[in-house]
Coordinates of C-alpha atoms in Angstrom, one line a residue:
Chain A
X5 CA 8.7 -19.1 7.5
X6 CA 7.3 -21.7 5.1
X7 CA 7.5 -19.6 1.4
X8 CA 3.7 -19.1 -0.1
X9 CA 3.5 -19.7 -3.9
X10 CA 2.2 -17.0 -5.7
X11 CA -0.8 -18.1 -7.0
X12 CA -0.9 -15.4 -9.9
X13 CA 2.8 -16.6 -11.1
X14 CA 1.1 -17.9 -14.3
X15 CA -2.1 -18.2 -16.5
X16 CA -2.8 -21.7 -15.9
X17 CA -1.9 -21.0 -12.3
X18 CA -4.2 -18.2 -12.1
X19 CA -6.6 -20.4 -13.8
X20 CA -6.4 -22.8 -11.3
X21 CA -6.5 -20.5 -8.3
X22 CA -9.9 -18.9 -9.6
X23 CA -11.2 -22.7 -9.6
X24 CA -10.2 -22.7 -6.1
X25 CA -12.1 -19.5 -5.6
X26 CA -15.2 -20.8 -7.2
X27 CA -15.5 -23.6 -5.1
X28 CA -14.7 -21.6 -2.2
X29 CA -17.8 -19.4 -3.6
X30 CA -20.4 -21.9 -3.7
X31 CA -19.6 -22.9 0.0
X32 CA -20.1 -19.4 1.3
X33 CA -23.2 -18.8 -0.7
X34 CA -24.5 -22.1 0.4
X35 CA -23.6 -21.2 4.4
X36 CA -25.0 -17.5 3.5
X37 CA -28.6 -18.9 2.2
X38 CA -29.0 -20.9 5.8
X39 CA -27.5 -17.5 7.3
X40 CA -25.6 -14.9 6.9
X41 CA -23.5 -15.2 9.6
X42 CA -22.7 -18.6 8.7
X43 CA -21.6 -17.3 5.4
X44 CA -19.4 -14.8 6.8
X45 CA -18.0 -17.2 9.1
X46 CA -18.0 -19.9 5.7
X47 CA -15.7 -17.1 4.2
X48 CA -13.2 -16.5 7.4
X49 CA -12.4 -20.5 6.8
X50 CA -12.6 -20.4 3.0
X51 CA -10.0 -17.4 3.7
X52 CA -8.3 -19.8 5.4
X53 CA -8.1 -22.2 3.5
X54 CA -6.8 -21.2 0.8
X55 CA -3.8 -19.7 2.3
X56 CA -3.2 -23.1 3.8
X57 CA -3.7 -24.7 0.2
X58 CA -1.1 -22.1 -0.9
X59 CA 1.6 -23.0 1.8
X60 CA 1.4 -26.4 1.7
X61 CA 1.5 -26.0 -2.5
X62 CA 5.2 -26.8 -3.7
X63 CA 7.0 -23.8 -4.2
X64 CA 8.9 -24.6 -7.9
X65 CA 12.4 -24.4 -7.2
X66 CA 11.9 -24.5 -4.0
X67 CA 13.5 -27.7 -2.7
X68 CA 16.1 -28.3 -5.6
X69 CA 19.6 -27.4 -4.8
X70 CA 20.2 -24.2 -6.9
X71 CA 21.9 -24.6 -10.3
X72 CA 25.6 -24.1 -10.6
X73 CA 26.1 -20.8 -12.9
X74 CA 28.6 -22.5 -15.6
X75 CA 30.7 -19.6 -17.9
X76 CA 31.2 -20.5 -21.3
X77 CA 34.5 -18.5 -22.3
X78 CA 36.5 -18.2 -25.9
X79 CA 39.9 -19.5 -25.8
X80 CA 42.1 -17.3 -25.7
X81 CA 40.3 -15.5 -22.9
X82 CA 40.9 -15.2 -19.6
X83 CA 37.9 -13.7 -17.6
X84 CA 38.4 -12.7 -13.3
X85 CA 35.4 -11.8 -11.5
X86 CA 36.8 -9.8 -8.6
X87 CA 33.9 -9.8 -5.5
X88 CA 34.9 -7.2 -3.0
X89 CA 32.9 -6.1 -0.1
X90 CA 33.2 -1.9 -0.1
X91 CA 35.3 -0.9 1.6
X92 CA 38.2 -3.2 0.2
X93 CA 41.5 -1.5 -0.6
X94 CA 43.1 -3.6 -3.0
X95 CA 43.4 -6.7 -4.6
X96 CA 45.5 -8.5 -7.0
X97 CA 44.1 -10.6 -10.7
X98 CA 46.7 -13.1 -12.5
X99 CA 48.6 -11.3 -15.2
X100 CA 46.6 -13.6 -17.9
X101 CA 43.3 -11.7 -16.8
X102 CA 41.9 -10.5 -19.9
X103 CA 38.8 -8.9 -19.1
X104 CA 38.1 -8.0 -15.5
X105 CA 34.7 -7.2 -13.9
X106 CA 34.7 -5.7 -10.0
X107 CA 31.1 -6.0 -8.4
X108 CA 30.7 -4.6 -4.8
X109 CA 27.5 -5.8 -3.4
X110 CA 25.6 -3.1 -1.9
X111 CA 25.5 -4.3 1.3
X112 CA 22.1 -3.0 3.2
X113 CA 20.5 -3.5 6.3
X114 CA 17.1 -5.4 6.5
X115 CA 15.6 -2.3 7.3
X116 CA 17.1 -0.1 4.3
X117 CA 16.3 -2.8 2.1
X118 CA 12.8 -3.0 3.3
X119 CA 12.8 0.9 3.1
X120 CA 14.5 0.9 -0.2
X121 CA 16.8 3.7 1.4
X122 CA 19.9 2.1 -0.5
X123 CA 21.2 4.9 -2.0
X124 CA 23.8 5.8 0.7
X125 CA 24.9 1.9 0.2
X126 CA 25.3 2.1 -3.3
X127 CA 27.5 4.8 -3.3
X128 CA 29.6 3.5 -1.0
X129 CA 29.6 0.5 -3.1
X130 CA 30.0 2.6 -6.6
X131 CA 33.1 4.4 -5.2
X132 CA 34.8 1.0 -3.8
X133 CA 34.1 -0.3 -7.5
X134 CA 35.4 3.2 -9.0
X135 CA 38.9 2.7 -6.6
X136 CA 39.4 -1.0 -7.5
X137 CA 38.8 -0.7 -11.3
X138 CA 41.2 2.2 -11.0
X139 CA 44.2 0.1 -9.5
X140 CA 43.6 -2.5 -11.8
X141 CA 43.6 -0.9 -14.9
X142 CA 46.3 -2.0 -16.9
X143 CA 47.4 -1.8 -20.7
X144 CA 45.3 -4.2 -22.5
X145 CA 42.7 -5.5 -19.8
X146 CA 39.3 -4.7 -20.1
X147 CA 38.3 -3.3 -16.4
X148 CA 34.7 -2.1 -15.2
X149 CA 33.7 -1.8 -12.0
X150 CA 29.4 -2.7 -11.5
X151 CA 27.6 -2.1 -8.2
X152 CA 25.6 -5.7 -7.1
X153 CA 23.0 -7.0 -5.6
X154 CA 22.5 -6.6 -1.4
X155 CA 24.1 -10.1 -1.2
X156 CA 27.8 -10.8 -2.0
X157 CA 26.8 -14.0 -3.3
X158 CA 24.0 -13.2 -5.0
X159 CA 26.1 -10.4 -6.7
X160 CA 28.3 -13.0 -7.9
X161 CA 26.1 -15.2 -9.3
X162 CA 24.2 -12.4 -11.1
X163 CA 27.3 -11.3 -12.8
X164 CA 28.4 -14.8 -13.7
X165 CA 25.2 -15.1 -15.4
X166 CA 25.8 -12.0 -17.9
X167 CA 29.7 -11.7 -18.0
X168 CA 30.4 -15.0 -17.1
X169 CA 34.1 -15.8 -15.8
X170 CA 37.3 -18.4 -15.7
X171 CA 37.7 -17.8 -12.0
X172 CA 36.4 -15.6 -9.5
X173 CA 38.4 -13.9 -6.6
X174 CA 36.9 -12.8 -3.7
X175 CA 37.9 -10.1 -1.4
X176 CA 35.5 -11.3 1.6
X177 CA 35.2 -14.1 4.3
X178 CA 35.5 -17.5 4.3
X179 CA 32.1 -18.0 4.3
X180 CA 31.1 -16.3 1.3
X181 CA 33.9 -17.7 -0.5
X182 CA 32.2 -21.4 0.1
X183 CA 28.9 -20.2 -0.5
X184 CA 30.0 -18.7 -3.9
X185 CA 32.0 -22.3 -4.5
X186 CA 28.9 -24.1 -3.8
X187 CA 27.3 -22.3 -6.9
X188 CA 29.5 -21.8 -9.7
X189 CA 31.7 -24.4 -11.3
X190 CA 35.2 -22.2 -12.0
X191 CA 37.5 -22.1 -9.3
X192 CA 36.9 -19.7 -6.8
X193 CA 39.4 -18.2 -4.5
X194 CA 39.5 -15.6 -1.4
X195 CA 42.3 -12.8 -1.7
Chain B
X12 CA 37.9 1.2 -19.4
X13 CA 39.1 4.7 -18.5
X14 CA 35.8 6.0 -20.3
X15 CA 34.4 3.3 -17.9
X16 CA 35.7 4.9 -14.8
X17 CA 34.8 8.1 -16.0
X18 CA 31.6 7.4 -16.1
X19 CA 31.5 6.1 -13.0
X20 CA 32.3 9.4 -11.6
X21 CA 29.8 11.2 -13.4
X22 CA 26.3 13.0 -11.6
X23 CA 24.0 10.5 -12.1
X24 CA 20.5 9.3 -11.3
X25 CA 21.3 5.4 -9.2
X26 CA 21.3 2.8 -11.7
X27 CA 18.0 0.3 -12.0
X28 CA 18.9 -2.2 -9.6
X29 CA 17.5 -6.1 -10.1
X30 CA 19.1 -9.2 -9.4
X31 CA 18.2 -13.0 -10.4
X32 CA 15.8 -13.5 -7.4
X33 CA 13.1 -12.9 -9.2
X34 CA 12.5 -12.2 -13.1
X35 CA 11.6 -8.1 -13.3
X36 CA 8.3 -8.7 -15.6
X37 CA 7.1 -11.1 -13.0
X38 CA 8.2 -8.7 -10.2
X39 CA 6.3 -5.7 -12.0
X40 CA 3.3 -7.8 -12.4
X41 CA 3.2 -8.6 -8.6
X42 CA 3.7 -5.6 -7.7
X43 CA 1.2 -4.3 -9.4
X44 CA -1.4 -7.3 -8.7
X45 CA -0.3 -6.4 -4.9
X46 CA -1.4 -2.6 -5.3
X47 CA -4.4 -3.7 -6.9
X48 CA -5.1 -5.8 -3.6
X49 CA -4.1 -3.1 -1.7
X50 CA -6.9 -0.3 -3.6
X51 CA -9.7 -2.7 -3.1
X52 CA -8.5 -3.4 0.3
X53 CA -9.3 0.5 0.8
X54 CA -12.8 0.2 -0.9
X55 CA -13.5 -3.2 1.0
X56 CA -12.2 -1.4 4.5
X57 CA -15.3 1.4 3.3
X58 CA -17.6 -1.8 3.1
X59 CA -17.0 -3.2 6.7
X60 CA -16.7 0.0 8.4
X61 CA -20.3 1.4 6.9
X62 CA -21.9 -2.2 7.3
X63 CA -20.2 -3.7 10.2
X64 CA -18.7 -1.0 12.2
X65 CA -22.0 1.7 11.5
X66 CA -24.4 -1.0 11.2
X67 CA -26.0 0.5 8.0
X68 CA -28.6 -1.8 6.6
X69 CA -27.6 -4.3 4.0
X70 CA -29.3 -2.9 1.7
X71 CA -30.5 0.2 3.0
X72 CA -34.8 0.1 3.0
X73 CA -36.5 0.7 0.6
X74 CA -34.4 -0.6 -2.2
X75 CA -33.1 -3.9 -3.1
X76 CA -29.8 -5.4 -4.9
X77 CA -30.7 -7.2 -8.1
X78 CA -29.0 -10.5 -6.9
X79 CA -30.6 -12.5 -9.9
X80 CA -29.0 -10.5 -12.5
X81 CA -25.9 -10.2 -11.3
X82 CA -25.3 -14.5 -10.3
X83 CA -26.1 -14.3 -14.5
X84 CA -23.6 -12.1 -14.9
X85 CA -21.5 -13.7 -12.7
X86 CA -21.5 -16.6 -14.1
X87 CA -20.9 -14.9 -18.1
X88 CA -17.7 -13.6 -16.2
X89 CA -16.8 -17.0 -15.1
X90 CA -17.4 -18.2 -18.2
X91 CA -14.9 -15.9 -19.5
X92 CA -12.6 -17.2 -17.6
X93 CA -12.9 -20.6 -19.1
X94 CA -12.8 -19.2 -22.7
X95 CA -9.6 -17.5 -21.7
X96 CA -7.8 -20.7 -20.5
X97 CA -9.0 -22.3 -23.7
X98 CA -7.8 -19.3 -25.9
X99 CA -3.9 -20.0 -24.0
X100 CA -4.2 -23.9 -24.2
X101 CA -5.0 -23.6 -27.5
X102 CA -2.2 -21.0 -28.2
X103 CA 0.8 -23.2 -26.3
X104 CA -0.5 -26.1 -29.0
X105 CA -0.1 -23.6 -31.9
X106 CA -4.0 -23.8 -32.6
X107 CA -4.7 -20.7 -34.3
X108 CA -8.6 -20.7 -34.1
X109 CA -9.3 -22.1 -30.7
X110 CA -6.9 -18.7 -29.6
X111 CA -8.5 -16.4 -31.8
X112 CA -12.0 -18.0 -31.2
X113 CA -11.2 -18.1 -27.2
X114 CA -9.9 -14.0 -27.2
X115 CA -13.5 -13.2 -29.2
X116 CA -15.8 -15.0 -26.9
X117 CA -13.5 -13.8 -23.7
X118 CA -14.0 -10.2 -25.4
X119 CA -17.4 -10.6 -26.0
X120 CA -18.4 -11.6 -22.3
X121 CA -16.3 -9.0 -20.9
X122 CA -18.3 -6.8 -22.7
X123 CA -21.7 -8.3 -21.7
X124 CA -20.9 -7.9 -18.0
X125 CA -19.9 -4.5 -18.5
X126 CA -22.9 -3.4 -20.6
X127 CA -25.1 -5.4 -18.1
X128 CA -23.6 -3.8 -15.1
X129 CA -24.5 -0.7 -16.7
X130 CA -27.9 -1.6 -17.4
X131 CA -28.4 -2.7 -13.6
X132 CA -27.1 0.7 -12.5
X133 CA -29.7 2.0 -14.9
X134 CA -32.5 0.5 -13.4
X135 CA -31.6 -0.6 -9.8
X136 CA -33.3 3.0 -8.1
X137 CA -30.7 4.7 -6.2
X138 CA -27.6 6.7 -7.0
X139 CA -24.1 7.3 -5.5
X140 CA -26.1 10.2 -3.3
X141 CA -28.4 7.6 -1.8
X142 CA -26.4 7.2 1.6
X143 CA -23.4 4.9 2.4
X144 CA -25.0 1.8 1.1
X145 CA -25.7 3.4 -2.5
X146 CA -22.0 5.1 -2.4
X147 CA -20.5 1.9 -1.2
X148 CA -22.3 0.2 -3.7
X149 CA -21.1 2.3 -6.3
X150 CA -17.8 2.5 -5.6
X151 CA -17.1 -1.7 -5.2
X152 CA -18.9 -2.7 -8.2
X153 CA -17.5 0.9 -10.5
X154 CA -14.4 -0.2 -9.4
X155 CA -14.4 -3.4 -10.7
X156 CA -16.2 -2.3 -13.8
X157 CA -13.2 0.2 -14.3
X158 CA -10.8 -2.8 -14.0
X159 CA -13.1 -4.9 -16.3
X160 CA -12.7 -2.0 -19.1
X161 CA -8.8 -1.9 -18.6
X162 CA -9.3 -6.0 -19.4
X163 CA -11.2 -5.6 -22.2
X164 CA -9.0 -3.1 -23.8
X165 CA -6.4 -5.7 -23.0
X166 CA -8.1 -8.3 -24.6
X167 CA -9.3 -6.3 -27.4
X168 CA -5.8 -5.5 -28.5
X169 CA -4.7 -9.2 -27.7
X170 CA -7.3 -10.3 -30.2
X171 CA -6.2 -8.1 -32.7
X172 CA -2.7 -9.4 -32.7
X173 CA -3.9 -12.9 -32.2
X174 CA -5.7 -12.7 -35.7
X175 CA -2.5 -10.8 -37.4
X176 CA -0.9 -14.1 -36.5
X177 CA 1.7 -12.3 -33.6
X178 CA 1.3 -15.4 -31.4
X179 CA 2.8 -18.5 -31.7
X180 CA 3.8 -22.3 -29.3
X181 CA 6.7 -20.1 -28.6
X182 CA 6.0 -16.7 -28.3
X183 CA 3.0 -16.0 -26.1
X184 CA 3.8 -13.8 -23.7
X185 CA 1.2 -11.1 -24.2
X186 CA -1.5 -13.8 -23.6
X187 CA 0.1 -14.9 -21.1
X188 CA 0.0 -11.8 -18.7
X189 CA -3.4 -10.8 -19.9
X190 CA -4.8 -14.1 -19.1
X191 CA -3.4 -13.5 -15.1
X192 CA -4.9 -10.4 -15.1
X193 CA -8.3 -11.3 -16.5
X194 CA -8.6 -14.5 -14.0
X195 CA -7.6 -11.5 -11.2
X196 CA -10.5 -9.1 -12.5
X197 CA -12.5 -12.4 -12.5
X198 CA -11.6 -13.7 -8.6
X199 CA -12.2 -9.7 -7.4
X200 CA -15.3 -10.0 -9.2
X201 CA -16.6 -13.3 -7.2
X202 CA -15.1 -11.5 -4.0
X203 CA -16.9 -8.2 -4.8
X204 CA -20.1 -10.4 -5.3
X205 CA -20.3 -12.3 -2.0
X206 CA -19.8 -9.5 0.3
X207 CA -22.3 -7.1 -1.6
X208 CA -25.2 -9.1 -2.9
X209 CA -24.8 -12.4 -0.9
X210 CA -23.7 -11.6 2.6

């Protein structure tokens, strides 16, 4: 489905759809003086209308390829982003890893996520990130385990954005790997 | 990092979940734009049913809608709308006095419709008691004057801050999201008018 803008995502947007509005206005109560059932019928098409102005309005974003997430790290560091579906047993960071993160995307069906019944997911999720942070504690590495977003590669990309990273392993299939690859600049690799 | 993993363990409410798909002030305002939708949906739902569905009068015999005076106060709402715009161009090119000037004379027309809304209840001859039409009546233009009061309060404390000097090119973000919601008040407004004194 072709995405609608939302015409209320800004002032001067908002500005501009009320201008829309008012001339939509003055066409109905033009139809409506003549008669009324022309003005309701003016409305149904100003109705419309708009939404077709709205759909065929450029989405901002939209069409550009989205923007590669790229960590900025002190040296010295070395910062793993471990991406493990739940469920995931084990896995394995380089022995320079300073600081590790685990996120376990809380994977939810369309119709939990539309019900917001992700609760049961995020536990699941919570306890994979509670064993995997466990195994990987060591002496002098900073582990924490973080529950994501419903998409492995959107949970990713969030936590690049605030911990940021020097590579990112990922315990999940091929596909998510390339996805990931296509939207970060450090190495990514699948373990 | 064992604190960490004891804390994961602890009894705990689930975490507030967001992600970067969409910013959570734009989400909240959304959301809350789409329950506003949703309760005058409810209201307009009232409309049809008693006009279309019952086949009540439009308006009920003997009385009459003031159409005059609310097209006047239509168009001071409108106008509003303008003066807002202004008051956030004005803002975004660090003009002090067009924003403080544009928040005043939004304000002040905000205030106009309400007190004129209230005059017209005042003198229009029927009450909420008066059948459907009067209660429908009623409750589509109360409920927008409700919303208009939670603007102006809005804009009364945006003005204040706009003449302490809070708002700046840079930092505008307050006029920002009561500028969306005043043009929504305003657009409910000119839907709330057609379908009540025009149709």
């Amino acid at each position: 489905m072709r995405p609608l803008r939302n015409p209320l995502r800004s002032e001067a947007e908002s500005f501009r759809f009320l201008l829309a509005v008012i001339v939509a206005a003055l066409v109905i109560v033009g139809a409506a003086y003549l008669n009324t059932w022309l003005g309701v019928a003016a409305a149904l098409l100003a109705v419309a209308g708009l939404v077709w102005w709205l759909m065929q309005e450029p989405v901002p974003g939209a069409a550009e390829p989205p923007r590669k997430v790229d960590p900025s790290t002190p040296a010295g560091q070395h910062k793993v982003l471990v991406v493990a579906l739940p469920g995931t047993a084990s896995v394995t960071v380089p022995e320079r890893a300073t600081e590790v993160v685990v996120v376990v995307p809380a994977l939810a069906s369309k119709l939990e996520a539309a019900t917001g019944a992700v609760d049961d997911r995020r536990t699941d999720a919570e306890q994979t990130a509670l064993a995997l942070t466990r195994r990987l504690s060591r002496p002098g590495v900073g582990v924490r385990g973080e529950v994501g977003a419903d998409d492995p590669v959107l949970a990713a990309e969030d936590t690049m954005r605030l911990f940021g990273a020097d590579e990112i392993l990922v315990a999940a299939g091929d596909d998510v790997v390339e996805q990931i690859r296509g939207r970060v600049t450090v190495p990514v690799s699948r373990v | 990092m064992a604190a960490h993993a004891e804390h994961l363990e602890h009894e705990h409410p689930p975490e507030p979940y967001y992600s970067s798909r969409i910013a959570p002030s734009v989400l909240g305002m959304f959301l809350f734009i789409a329950s506003e939708i949703m309760l005058f949906g409810a209201f307009f739902t009232a409309y049809f049913f008693v006009r279309v569905v019952n086949g009540t009068p439009w308006p009920t015999p003997p009385f009459h809608l003031p159409i005059f005076v609310a097209f006047v106060n239509t168009c001071i709402l409108v106008t509003s709308s303008f003066t807002m715009h202004w008051a956030l161009q004005s803002v975004k090119r660090n003009n002090p006095f067009g924003l403080r000037a544009g928040l005043l004379l939004t304000f002040l027309m905000g205030l106009t419709f309400l007190i004129t809304q209230g005059r017209e209840y005042s003198r229009v001859g029927f009450a909420p008691k008066d059948g459907a039409f009067a209660t429908i009546f009623y409750c589509l233009t109360g409920l927008h004057g409700a919303h208009v009061f939670v603007g102006l309060s809005i804009l009364l404390f945006m003005t204040i801050r706009a003449f302490r000097g809070h708002f700046d090119a840079e930092h505008h973000h307050g006029v920002e999201i009561g500028g969306i919601y005043w043009h929504f008040v305003d657009v409910m407004w000119i839907v709330v008018y057609l379908t009540v004194y025009i149709l």
